[in-house]
XYZ file of C-alpha atoms in Angstrom:
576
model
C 60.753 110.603 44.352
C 63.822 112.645 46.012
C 60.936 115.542 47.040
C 59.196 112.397 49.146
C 62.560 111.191 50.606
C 63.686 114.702 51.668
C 60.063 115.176 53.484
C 59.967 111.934 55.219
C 63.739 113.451 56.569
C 62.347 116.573 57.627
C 59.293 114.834 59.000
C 61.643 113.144 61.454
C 64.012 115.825 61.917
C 61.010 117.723 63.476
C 59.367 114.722 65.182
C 62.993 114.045 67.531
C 63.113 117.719 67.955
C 59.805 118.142 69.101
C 60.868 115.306 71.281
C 63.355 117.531 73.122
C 61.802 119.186 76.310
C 61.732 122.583 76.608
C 63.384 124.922 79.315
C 61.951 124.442 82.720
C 59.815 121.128 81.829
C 59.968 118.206 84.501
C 59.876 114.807 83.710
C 60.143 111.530 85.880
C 62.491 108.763 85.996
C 61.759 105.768 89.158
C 61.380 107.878 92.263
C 62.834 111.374 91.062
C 61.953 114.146 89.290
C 64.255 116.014 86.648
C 64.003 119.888 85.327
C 65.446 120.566 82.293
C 68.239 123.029 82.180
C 67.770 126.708 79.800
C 70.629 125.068 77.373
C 67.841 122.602 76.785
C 70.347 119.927 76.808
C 70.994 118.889 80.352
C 69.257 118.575 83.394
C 68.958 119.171 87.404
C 67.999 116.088 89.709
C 65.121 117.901 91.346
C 63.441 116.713 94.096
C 61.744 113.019 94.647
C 58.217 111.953 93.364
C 55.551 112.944 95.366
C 54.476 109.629 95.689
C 57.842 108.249 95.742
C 58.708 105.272 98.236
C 61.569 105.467 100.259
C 64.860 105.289 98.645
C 67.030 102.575 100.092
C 69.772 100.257 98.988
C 72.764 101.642 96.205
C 71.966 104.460 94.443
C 73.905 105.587 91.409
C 73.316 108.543 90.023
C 73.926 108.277 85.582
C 76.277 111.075 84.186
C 72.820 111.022 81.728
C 69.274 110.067 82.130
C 66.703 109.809 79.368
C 62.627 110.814 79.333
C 62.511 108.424 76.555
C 63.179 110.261 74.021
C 65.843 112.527 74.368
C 68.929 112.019 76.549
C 70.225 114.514 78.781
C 73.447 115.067 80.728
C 72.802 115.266 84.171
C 74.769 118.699 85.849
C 73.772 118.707 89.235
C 71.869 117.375 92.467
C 69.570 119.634 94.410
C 69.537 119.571 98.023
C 65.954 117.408 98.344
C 66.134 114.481 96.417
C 68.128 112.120 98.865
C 68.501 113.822 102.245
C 66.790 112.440 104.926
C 66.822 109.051 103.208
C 67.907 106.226 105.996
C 67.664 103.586 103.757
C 70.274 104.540 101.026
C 73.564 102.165 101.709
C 75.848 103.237 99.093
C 76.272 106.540 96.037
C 77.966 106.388 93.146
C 77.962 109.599 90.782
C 78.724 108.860 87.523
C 79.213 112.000 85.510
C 80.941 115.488 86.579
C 77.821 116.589 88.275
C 77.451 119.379 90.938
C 76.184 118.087 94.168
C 74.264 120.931 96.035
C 73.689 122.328 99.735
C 72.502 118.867 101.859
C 72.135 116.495 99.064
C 72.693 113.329 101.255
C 72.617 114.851 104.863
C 71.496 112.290 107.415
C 71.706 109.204 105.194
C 72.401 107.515 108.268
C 72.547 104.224 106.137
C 75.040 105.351 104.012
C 78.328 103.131 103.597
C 80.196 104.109 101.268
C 80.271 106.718 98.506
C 81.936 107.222 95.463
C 82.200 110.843 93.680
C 85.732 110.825 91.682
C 83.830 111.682 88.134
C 82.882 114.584 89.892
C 86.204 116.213 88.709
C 85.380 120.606 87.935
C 81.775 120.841 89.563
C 81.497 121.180 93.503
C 80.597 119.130 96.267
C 78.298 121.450 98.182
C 78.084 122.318 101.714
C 76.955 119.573 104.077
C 76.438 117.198 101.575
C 77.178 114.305 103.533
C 76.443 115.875 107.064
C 75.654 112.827 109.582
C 75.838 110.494 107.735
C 76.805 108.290 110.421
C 77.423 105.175 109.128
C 79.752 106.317 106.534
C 83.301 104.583 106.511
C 84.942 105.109 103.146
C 84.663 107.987 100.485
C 86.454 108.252 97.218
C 86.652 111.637 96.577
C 89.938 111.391 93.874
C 88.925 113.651 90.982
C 87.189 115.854 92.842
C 88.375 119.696 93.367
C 86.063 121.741 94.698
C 84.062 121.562 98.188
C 82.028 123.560 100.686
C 81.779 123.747 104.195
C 80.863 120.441 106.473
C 81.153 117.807 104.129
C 81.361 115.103 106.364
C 80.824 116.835 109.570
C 79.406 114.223 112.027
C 79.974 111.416 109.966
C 81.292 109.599 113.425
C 82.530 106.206 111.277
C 84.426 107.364 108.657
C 88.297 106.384 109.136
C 90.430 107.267 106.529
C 90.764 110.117 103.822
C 92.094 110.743 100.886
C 91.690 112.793 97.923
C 94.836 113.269 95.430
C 93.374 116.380 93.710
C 91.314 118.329 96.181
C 93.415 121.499 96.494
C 90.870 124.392 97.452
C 89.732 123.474 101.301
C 90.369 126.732 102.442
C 86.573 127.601 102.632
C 85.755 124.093 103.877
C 85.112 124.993 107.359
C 84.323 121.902 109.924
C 85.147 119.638 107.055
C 85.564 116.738 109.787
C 83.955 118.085 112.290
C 83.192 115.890 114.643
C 84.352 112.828 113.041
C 85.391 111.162 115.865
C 86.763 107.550 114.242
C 88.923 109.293 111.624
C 92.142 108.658 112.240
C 94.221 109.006 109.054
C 94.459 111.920 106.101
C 95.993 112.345 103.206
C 95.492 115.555 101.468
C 98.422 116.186 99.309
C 97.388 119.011 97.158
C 95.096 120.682 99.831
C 96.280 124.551 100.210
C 95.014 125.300 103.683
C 93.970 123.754 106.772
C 90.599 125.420 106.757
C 88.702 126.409 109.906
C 87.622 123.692 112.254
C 88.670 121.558 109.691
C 89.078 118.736 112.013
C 87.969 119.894 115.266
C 87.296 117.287 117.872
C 88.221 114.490 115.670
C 89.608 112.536 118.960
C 91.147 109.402 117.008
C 92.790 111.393 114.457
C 96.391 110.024 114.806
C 98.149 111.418 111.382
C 97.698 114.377 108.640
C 99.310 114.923 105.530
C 98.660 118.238 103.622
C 102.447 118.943 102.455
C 101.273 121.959 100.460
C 99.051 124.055 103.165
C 100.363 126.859 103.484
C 97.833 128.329 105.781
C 96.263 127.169 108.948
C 92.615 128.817 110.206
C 91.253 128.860 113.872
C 90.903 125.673 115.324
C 91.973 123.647 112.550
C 92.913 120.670 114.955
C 91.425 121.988 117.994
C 90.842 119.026 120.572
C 92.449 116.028 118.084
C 93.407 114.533 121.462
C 95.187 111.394 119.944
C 97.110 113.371 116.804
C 100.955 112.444 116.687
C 102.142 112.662 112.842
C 101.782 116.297 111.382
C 102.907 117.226 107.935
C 102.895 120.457 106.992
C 106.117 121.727 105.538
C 105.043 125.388 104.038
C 102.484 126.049 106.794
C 103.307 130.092 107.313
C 100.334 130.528 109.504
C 98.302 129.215 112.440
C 94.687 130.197 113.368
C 93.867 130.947 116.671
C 93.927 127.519 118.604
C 94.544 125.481 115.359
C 96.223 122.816 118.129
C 94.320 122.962 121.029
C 94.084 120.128 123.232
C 96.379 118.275 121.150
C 97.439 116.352 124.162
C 98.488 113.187 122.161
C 101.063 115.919 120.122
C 104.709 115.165 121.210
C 107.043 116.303 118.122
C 105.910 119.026 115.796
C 108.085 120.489 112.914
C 106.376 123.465 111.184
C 109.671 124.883 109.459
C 107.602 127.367 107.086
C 105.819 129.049 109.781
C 106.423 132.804 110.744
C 103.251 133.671 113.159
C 102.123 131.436 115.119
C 98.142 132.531 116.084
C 96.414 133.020 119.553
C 96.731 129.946 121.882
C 98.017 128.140 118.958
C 99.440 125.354 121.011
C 97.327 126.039 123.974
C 97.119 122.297 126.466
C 99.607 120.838 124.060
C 100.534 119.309 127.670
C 102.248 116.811 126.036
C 104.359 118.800 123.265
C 108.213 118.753 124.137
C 109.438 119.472 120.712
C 108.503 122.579 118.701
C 110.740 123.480 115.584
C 109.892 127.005 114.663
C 113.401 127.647 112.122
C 111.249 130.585 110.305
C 109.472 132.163 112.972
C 109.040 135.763 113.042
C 106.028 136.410 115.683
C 104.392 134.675 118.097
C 100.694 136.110 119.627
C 99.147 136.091 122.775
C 99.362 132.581 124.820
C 100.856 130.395 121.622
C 103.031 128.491 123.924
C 100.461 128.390 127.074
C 99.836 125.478 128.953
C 102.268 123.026 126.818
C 104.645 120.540 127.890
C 107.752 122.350 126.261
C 111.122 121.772 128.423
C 112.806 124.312 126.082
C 112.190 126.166 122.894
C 114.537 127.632 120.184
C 113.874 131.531 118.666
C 115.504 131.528 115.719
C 117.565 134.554 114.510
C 114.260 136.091 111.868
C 111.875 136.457 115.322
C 111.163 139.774 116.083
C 108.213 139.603 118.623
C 105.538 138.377 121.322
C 102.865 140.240 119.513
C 101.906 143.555 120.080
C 100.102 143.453 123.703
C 100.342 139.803 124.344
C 100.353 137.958 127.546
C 100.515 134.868 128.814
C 102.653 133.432 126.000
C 104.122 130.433 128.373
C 101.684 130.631 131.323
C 101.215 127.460 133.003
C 104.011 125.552 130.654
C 105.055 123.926 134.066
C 108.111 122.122 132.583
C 109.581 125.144 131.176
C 113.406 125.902 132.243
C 115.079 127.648 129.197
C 114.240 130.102 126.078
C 117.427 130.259 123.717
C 117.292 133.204 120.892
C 119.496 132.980 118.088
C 119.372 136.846 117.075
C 121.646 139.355 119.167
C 119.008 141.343 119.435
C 117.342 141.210 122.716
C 113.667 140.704 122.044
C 111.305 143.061 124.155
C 108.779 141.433 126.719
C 107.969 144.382 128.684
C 104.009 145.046 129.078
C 103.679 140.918 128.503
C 101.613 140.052 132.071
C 102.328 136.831 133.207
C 104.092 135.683 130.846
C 105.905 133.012 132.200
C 103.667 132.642 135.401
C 103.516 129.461 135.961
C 106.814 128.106 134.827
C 110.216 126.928 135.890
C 112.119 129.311 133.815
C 115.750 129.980 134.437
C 118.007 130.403 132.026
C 117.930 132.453 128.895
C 120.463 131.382 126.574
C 122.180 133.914 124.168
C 124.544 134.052 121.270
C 128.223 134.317 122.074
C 129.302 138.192 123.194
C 125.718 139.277 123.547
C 124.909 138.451 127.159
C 125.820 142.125 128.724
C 123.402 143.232 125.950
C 120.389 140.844 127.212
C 121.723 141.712 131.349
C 121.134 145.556 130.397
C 117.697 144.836 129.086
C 115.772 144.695 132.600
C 113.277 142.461 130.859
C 115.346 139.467 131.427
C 117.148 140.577 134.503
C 115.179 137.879 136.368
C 116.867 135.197 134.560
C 120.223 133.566 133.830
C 121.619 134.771 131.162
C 124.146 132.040 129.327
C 126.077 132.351 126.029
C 126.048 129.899 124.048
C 123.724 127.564 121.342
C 120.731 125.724 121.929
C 119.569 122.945 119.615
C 117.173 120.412 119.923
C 115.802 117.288 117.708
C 112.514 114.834 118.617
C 114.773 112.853 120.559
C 118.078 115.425 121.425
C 118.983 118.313 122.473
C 122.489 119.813 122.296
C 124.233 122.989 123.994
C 127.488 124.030 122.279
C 129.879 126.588 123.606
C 132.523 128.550 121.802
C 136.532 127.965 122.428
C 137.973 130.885 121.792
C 141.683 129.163 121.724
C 143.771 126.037 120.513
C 144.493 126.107 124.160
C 143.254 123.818 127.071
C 140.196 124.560 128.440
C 138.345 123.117 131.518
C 134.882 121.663 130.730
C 131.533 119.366 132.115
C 128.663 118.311 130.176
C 124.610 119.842 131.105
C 123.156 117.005 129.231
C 122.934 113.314 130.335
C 123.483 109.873 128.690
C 126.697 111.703 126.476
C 129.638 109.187 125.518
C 132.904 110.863 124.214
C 134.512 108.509 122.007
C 136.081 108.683 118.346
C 133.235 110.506 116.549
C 132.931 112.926 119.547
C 136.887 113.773 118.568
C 136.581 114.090 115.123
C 133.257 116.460 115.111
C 134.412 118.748 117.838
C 137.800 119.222 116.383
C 139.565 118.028 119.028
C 143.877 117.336 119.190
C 144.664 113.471 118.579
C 148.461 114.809 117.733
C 149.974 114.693 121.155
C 153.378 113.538 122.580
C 151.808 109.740 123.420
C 150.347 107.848 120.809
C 146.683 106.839 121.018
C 146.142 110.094 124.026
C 143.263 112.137 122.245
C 142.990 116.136 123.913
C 140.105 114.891 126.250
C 140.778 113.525 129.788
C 139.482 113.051 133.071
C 141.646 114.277 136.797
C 143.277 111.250 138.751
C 143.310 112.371 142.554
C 145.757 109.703 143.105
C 149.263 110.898 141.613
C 147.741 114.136 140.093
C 147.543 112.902 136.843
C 145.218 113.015 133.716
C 143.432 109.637 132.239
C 143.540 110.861 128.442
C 140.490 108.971 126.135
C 142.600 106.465 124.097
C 141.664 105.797 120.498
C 138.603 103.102 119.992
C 137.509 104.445 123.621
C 133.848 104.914 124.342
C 133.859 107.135 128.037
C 130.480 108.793 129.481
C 130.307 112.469 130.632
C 129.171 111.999 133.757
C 127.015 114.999 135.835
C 129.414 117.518 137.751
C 132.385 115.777 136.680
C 135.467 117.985 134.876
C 137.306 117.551 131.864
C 139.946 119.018 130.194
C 139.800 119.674 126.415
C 141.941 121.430 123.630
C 141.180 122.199 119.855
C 143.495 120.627 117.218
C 146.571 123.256 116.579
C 145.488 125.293 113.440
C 141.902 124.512 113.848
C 141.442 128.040 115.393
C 138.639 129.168 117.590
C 135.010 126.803 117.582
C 132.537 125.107 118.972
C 132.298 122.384 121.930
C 128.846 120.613 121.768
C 126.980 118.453 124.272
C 124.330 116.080 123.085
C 121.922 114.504 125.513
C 118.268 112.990 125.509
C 117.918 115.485 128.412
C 119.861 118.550 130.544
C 120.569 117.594 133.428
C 118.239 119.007 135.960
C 117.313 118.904 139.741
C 120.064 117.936 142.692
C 122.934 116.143 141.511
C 124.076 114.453 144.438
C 126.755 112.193 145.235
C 129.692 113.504 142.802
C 132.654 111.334 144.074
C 135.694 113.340 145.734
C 139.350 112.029 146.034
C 141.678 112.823 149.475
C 144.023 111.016 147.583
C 147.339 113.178 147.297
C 146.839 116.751 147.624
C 142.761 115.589 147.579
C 142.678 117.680 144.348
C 139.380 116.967 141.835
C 138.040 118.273 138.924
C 134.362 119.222 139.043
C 131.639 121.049 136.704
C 128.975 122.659 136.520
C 126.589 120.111 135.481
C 123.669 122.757 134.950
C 122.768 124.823 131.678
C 122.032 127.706 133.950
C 124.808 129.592 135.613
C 126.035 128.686 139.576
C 127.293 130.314 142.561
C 130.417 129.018 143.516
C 130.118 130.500 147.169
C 126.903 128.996 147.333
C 128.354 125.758 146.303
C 131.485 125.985 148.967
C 128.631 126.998 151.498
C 126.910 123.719 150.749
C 129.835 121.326 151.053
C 131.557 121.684 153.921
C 134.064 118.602 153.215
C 135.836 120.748 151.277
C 138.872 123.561 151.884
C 136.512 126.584 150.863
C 138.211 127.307 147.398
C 137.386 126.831 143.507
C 140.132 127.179 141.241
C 139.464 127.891 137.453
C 142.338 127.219 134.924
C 143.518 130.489 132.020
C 143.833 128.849 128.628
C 145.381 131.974 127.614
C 148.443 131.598 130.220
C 148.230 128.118 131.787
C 147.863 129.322 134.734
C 145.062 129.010 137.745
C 143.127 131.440 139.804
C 141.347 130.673 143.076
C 137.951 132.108 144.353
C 137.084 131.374 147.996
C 133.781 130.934 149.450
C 132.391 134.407 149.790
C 133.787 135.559 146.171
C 130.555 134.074 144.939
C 132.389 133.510 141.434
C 129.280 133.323 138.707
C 130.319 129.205 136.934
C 128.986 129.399 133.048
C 127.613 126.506 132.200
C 130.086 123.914 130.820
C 133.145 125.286 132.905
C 134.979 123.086 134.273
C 136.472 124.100 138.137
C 139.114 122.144 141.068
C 138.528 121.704 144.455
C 140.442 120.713 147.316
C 138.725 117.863 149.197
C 139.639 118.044 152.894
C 137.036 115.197 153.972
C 134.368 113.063 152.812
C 133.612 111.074 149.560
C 131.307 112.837 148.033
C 130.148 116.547 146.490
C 126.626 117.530 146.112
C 124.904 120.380 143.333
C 121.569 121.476 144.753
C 119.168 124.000 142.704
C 119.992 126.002 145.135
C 123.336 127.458 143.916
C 122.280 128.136 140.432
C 122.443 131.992 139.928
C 120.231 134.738 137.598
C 123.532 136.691 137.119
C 125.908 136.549 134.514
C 128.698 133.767 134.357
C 132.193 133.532 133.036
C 133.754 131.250 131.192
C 137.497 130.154 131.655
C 138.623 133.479 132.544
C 141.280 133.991 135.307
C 144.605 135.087 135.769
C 147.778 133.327 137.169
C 147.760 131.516 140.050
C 148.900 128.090 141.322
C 149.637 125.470 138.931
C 148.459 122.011 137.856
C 149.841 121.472 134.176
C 147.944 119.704 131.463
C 149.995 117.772 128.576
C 149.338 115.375 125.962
């Protein structure tokens, strides 16, 4: 009895074995045909039935499939089964199953698909290419992919995987996707190349761990505003061309900056660049920028380059932050096409930029440059606790308690409530100190007087505006009341010519006097002393007619200014 019951086992041991297709067979499930796999145990969606219908409606593919007797995991899609098919409306993929070279290209039915089991095998190259109806795919699970996933998929809007980190070989991954406006990438290591090229309704991009960009990553996203990508250290060759949409970008990782990186960026006024170290041939070309900041770890143009700023018509001033004048020479044209002026340097270091004929052409001021999205802020250095004579290049600037307290200025004089910043009064020759709780506007080519708190020691003056003031300033108002004494400034961040400015305004006596903080004292400069004014000094003038004072372009100077140096002279005396 036990010898019968142990043969009827092995009888159907070998029976379900036998069962079990062997390596290289094909079977048929529906429409599709399946090969099985060398382990014997799995299988490859082939190819459809020869005689297959087409394949419409949802499709989801099992993570097994059985030939009736024997089930087998399904590890991956070939490229013939589905492509082509115009009918199919919707994937799912069940199991963790490789999806090869084309599998779904122009399933221009498809809807929606769903791939998140698909969580250590990859999604192959162009698996999804044109599928133009496409609007939504959950790729969440998913890690690996190849090139042109959803290039041409024209409907898809949003994106967002929470795992894929490896797109750095997924070139054109949205190419051409031209209704995508939103993705979210946030483990994704690079922006790959072409990435999103000439998706034109992309608005915002996430990838906070990218930490390189390839050519043309967002080349021609025309309506792209939001970029995050804190440890970007690189950009491809025009990874932002055409980006006209592009007003603010922060890249605060990134030390090169690639060929035409920003290139037609016309609309870019803000660049942060805290880490950069090199910048190649035309990054900066044809962009909206006003101003840009170098900061103190950039070294160079790029070996060779030209045309780094070419046709960046709004461009007036380039501020460096090392004291080490950066070498241009052999750069054609490399700010053809511009309105620059003014090169601004760090305090003591302009006779080293003046000797360096590369910026000869230029105005050379000392002095910080800062900027946010929506400010920008010179600051200039007091080298005393003594009074200095001062004007604001920035516009829409109040002075008012917080103003005090963050530039260190006195509120300990002789009359309560006087804070050590005042306007001139004309009439009586007499200063209008800002009283506590007072909010006063700098106003352009005005003059004030200033002085640190005693102890504070030698620092920092800063002027905060949406914008420097630029173009004529015309119209200053001029006293001829009492000795027709007023205190003007130079309401430029470049440096002026104060004969040029006497030349200009012939209602007054043909003199500028500057005040010495070190001895309290005045000097005067007539009209053809052509005194160089630094940006943010503070000058009188002796108004012998007239109401009013204009500053014209015209005056502003490429040479080297001073600031609040003189020597005795005549007196006007400044107390609390």
């Amino acid at each position: 009895m036990e010898k019968r019951i142990l043969f009827i086992v092995m009888l159907l041991t070998i029976t379900i074995t036998s069962a079990q297709q062997v390596t290289g067979s094909q079977f048929t499930v529906g429409n599709l045909v399946y090969k099985v796999n060398t382990d014997n145990t799995t299988v490859t969606l082939l190819e459809k039935a020869v005689e297959a219908t087409p394949i419409s409606g949802a499709v989801v593919v099992p993570a097994t499939i059985s030939d009736g007797s024997f089930s087998y995991t399904i590890t991956s899609i070939e490229s013939a089964p589905f492509n082509d098919e115009e009918g199919i409306t919707s994937l799912v993929v069940e199991g963790d199953t490789e999806i090869k070279l084309q599998a779904f290209r122009n399933c221009t039915s498809l809807l929606t698909v769903d791939v998140s089991a698909v969580v250590t095998k990859k999604i192959g190259n162009s698996a999804f290419l044109n599928c133009t109806a496409l609007t939504s795919a959950n790729f969440n699970g998913v890690t690996l992919i190849g090139n042109q996933i959803f290039s041409g998929c024209i409907n898809l809007t949003t994106f967002t995987s929470d795992t894929l980190e490896s797109v750095g070989n997924a070139g054109s991954m949205f190419l051409d996707c031209t209704s995508l406006t939103t993705v979210n990438l946030p483990l994704a290591l690079a922006v790959a190349n072409s990435m999103f090229k000439n998706c034109s309704s992309l608005v915002s991009i996430n990838m906070p761990k990218a930490t390189t960009g390839l050519p043309n990553g967002f080349n021609n996203c025309n309506s792209l505003t939001t970029v995050n990508l804190p440890l970007l250290t690189s950009t491809g060759t025009q990874m932002f061309v055409d980006c006209t949409s592009l007003v603010s970008l922060d890249l605060p990782a990134l030390t090169q900056s690639g060929n035409l990186s920003f290139f037609k960026c016309s609309a870019l006024k803000y660049l942060n660049l805290p880490s950069l170290i090199t910048a190649n041939t035309g990054s900066f070309n044809s962009t909206g920028l006003e101003s840009i900041v170098f900061p103190a770890s950039f070294k160079t143009f790029g070996s060779g380059a030209i045309n780094h700023f070419a046709n960046s018509t709004s461009l007036t001033h380039i501020a460096f932050t090392s004291a080490t004048p950066v070498d241009i020479s052999g750069r054609s044209g490399m700010f053809s096409g511009t309105a620059l002026s003014t090169i601004i340097v760090p305090e003591t270091t302009a006779a080293d930029f003046d000797a360096a004929d590369v910026w000869t052409d230029y105005s050379i001021v000392e002095g910080t440059l800062s900027k946010t999205p929506t400010d920008i802020t010179y600051s200039r250095n007091l080298g005393t606790e003594n009074w200095y004579l001062i004007s604001s290049p920035v516009n829409n600037e109040e002075f008012n308690d917080a103003y005090v307290a963050a530039n260190n200025i006195d509120t300990t004089g002789n009359v309560e409530n006087n804070n050590a910043i005042a306007s001139y009064t004309s009439n009586g020759n007499s200063w209008d100190y800002m009283q506590d709780g007072e909010n006063l506007d700098f106003k352009p080519g005005v003059g004030y007087s200033v002085k640190r708190e005693d102890a504070a020691g030698a620092g920092n003056i800063s002027f905060t505006g949406s914008l420097l003031n630029s173009g004529d300033i015309n119209n200053v108002p001029v006293s001829l009341d009492s000795d027709g004494y007023n205190l003007l400034g130079n309401p430029y961040l470049t440096n002026i010519n104060s004969g040029a400015f006497l030349t200009a305004n012939t209602n007054l006596s043909g003199e500028i006097w500057l005040f010495d903080q070190s001895t309290g004292n005045y000097e005067n400069f007539v009209t053809g002393v052509n005194k160089i004014l630094a940006p943010g000094q503070g000058f009188f003038v002796k108004a012998i007619s007239g109401a009013n004072v204009d500053f014209t372009e015209a005056i502003q100077n490429i040479s080297t200014g001073t600031f609040q140096k003189a020597t005795a002279l005549s007196e006007i005396k400044i107390f609390i």
